[in-house]
PDB file of C-alpha atoms in Angstrom:
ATOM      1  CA  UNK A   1     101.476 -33.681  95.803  1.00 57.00           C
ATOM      2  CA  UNK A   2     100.472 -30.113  97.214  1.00 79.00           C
ATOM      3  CA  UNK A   3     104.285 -29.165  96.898  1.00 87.00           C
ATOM      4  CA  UNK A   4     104.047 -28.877  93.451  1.00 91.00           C
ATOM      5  CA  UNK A   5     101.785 -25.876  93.556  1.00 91.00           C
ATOM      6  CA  UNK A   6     103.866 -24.185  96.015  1.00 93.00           C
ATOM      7  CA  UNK A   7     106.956 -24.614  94.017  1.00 93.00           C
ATOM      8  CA  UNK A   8     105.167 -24.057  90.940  1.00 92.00           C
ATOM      9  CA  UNK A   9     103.965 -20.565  92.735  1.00 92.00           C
ATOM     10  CA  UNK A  10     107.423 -20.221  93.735  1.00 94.00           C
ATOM     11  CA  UNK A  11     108.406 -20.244  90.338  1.00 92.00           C
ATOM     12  CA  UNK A  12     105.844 -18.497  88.560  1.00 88.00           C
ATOM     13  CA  UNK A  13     106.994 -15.161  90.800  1.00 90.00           C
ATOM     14  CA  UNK A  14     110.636 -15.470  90.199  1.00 90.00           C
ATOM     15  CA  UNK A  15     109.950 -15.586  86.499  1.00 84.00           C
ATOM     16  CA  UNK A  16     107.621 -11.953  87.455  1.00 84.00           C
ATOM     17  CA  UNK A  17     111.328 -10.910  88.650  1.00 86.00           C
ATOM     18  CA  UNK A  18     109.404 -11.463  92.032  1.00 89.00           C
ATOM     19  CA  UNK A  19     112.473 -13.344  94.272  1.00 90.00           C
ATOM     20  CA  UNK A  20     113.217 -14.195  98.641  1.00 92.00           C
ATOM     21  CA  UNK A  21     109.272 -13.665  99.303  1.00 93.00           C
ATOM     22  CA  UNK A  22     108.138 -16.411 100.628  1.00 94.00           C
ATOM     23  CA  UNK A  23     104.841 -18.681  99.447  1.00 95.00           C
ATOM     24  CA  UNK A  24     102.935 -20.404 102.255  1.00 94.00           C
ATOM     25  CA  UNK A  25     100.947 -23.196 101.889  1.00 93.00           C
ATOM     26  CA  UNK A  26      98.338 -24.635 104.781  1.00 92.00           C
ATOM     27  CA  UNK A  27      98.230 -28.002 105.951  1.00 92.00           C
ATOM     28  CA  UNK A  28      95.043 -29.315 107.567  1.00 92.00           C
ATOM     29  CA  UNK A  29      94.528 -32.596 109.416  1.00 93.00           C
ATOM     30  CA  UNK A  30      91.133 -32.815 111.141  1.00 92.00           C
ATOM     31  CA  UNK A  31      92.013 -30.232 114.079  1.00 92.00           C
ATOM     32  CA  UNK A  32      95.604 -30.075 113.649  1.00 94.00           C
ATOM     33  CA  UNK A  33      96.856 -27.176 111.135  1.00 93.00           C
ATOM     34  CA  UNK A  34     100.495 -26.133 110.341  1.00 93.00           C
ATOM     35  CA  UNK A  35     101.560 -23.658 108.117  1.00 93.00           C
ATOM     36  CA  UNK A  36     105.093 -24.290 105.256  1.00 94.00           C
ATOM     37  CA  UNK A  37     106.977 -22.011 103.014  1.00 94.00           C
ATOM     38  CA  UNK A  38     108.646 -21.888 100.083  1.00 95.00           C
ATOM     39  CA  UNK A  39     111.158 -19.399  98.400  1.00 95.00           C
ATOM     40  CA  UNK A  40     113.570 -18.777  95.975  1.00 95.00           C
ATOM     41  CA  UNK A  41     116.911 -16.865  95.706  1.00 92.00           C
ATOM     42  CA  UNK A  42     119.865 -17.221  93.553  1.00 89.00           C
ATOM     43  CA  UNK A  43     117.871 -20.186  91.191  1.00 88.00           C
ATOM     44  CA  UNK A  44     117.565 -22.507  94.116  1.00 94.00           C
ATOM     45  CA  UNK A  45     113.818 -23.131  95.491  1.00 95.00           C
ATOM     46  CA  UNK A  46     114.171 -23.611  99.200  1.00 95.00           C
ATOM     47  CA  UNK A  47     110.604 -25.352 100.991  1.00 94.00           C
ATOM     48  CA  UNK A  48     110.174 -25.611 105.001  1.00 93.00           C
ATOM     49  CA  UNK A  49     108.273 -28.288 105.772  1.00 87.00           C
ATOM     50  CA  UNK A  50     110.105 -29.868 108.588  1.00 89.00           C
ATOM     51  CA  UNK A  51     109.789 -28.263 112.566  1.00 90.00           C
ATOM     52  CA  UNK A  52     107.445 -26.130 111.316  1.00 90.00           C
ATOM     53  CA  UNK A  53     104.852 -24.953 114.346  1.00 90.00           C
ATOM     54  CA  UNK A  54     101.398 -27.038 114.433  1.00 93.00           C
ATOM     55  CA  UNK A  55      98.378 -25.655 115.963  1.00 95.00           C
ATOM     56  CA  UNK A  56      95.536 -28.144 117.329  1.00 95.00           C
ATOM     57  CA  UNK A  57      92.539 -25.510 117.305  1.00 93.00           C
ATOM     58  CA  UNK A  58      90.964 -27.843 119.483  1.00 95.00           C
ATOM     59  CA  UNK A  59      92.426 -25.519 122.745  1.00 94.00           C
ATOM     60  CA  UNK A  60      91.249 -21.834 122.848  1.00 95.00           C
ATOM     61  CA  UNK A  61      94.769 -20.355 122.625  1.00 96.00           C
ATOM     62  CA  UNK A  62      95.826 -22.322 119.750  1.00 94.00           C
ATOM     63  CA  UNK A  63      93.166 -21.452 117.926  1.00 94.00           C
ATOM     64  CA  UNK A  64      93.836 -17.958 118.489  1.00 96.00           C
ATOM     65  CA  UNK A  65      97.281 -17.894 117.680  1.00 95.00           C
ATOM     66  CA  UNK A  66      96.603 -20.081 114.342  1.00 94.00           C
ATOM     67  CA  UNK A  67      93.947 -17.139 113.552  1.00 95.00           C
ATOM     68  CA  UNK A  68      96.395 -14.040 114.077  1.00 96.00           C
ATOM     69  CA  UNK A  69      99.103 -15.771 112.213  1.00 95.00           C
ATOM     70  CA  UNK A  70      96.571 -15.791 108.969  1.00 94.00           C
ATOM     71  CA  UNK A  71      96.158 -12.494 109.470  1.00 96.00           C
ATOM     72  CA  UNK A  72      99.654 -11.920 109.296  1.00 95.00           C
ATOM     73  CA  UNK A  73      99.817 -13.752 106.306  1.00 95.00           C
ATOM     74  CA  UNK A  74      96.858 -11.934 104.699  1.00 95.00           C
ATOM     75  CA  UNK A  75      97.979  -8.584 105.262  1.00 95.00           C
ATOM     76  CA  UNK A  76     101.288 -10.538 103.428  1.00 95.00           C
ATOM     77  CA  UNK A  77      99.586 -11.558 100.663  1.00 92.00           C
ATOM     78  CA  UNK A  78      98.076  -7.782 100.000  1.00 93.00           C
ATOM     79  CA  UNK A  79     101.713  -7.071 100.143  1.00 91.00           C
ATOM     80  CA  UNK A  80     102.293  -9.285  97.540  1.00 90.00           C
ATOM     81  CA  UNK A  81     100.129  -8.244  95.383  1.00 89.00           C
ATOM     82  CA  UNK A  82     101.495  -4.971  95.304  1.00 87.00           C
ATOM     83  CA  UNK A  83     104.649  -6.311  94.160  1.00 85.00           C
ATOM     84  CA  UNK A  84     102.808  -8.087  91.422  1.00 83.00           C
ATOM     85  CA  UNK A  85     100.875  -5.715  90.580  1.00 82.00           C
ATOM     86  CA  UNK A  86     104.010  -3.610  89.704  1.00 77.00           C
ATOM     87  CA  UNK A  87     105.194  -6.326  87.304  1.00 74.00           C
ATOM     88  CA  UNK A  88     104.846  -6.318  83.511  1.00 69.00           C
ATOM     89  CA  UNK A  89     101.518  -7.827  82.221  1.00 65.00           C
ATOM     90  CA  UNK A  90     101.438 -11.535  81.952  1.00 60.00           C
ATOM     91  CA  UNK A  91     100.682 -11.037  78.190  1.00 56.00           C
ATOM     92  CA  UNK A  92     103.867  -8.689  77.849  1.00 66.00           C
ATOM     93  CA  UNK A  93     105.939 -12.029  79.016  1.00 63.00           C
ATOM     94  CA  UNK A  94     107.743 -14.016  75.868  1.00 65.00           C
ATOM     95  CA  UNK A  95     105.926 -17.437  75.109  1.00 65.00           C
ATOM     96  CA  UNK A  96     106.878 -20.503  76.291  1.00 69.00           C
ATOM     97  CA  UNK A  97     107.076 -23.821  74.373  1.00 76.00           C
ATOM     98  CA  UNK A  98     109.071 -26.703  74.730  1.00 75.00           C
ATOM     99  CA  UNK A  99     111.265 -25.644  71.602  1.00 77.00           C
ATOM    100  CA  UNK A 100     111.654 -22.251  74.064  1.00 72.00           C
ATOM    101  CA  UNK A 101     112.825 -24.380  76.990  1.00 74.00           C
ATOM    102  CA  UNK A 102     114.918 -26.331  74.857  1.00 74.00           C
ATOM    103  CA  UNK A 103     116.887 -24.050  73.020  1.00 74.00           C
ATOM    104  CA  UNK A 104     117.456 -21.754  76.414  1.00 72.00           C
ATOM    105  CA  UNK A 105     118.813 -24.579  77.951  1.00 73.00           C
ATOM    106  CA  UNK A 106     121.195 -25.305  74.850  1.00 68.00           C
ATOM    107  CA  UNK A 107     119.602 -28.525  73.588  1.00 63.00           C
ATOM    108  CA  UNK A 108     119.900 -29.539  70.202  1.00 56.00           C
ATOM    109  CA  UNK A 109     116.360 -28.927  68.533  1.00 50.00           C
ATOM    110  CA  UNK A 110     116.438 -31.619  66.190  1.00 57.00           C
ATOM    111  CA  UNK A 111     113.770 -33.890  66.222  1.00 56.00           C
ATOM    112  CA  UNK A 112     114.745 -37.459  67.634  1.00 61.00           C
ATOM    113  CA  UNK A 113     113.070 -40.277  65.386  1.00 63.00           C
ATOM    114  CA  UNK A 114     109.904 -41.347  67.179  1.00 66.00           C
ATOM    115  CA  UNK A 115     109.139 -37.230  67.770  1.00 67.00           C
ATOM    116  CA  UNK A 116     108.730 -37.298  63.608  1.00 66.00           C
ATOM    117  CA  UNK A 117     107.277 -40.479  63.961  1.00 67.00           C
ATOM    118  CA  UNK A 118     104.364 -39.160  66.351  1.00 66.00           C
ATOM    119  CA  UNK A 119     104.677 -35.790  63.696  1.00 67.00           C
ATOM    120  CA  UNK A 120     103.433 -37.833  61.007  1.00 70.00           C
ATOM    121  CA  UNK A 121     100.641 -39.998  63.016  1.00 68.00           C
ATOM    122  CA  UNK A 122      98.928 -36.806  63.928  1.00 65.00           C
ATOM    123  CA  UNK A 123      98.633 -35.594  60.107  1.00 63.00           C
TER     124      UNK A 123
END
């Protein structure tokens, strides 16, 4: 279920204009951590979760190498907020509805028959 948020971080940069950085997400089991990505270019959302690298902190060097590689990512993630930082406000970004989705995808707007039904129930 965790994929959602990455995907739904994924996509919440691309529509910032924000596209090919990744999004990492941490996966902990007791001692045994791995880290996955997630990125998008050219409208497709591409997640790593498969041969990824798994550290068991229970060994000394493990642990170690688990700890640089956050640092790595954290001195990403200040990165990243640069970029987002440069981006237009969130409040400067055009509203979103389902009527939005649906008529950028090209789907009739008409209401089907049990949408007025439901229409009428809540008045």
């Amino acid at each position: 279920m965790r994929i959602v948020y990455q995907v739904s971080a994924v996509t919440f940069l691309s529509v910032l204009g924000i596209t090919g950085q990744p999004v990492f997400r941490l996966v902990v089991d007791g001692t045994l951590e791995a880290i996955l990505m997630a990125w998008k270019t050219e409208n497709q959302i591409y997640v790593m979760e498969h041969n990824v690298r798994h550290y068991d902190i229970r060994g000394p060097l493990q642990a170690l190498q688990f700890v640089s590689i956050l640092l790595c990512l954290a001195r990403y993630g200040m990165s990243l907020r640069g970029l987002i930082e440069g981006q237009p406000a969130i409040s400067d970004l055009k509203p979103w509805s389902k009527l939005h989705q649906r008529q950028e995808d090209g789907i009739a707007t008409k209401r089907t028959e049990s949408e007025r039904v439901v229409a009428q129930d809540r008045r």
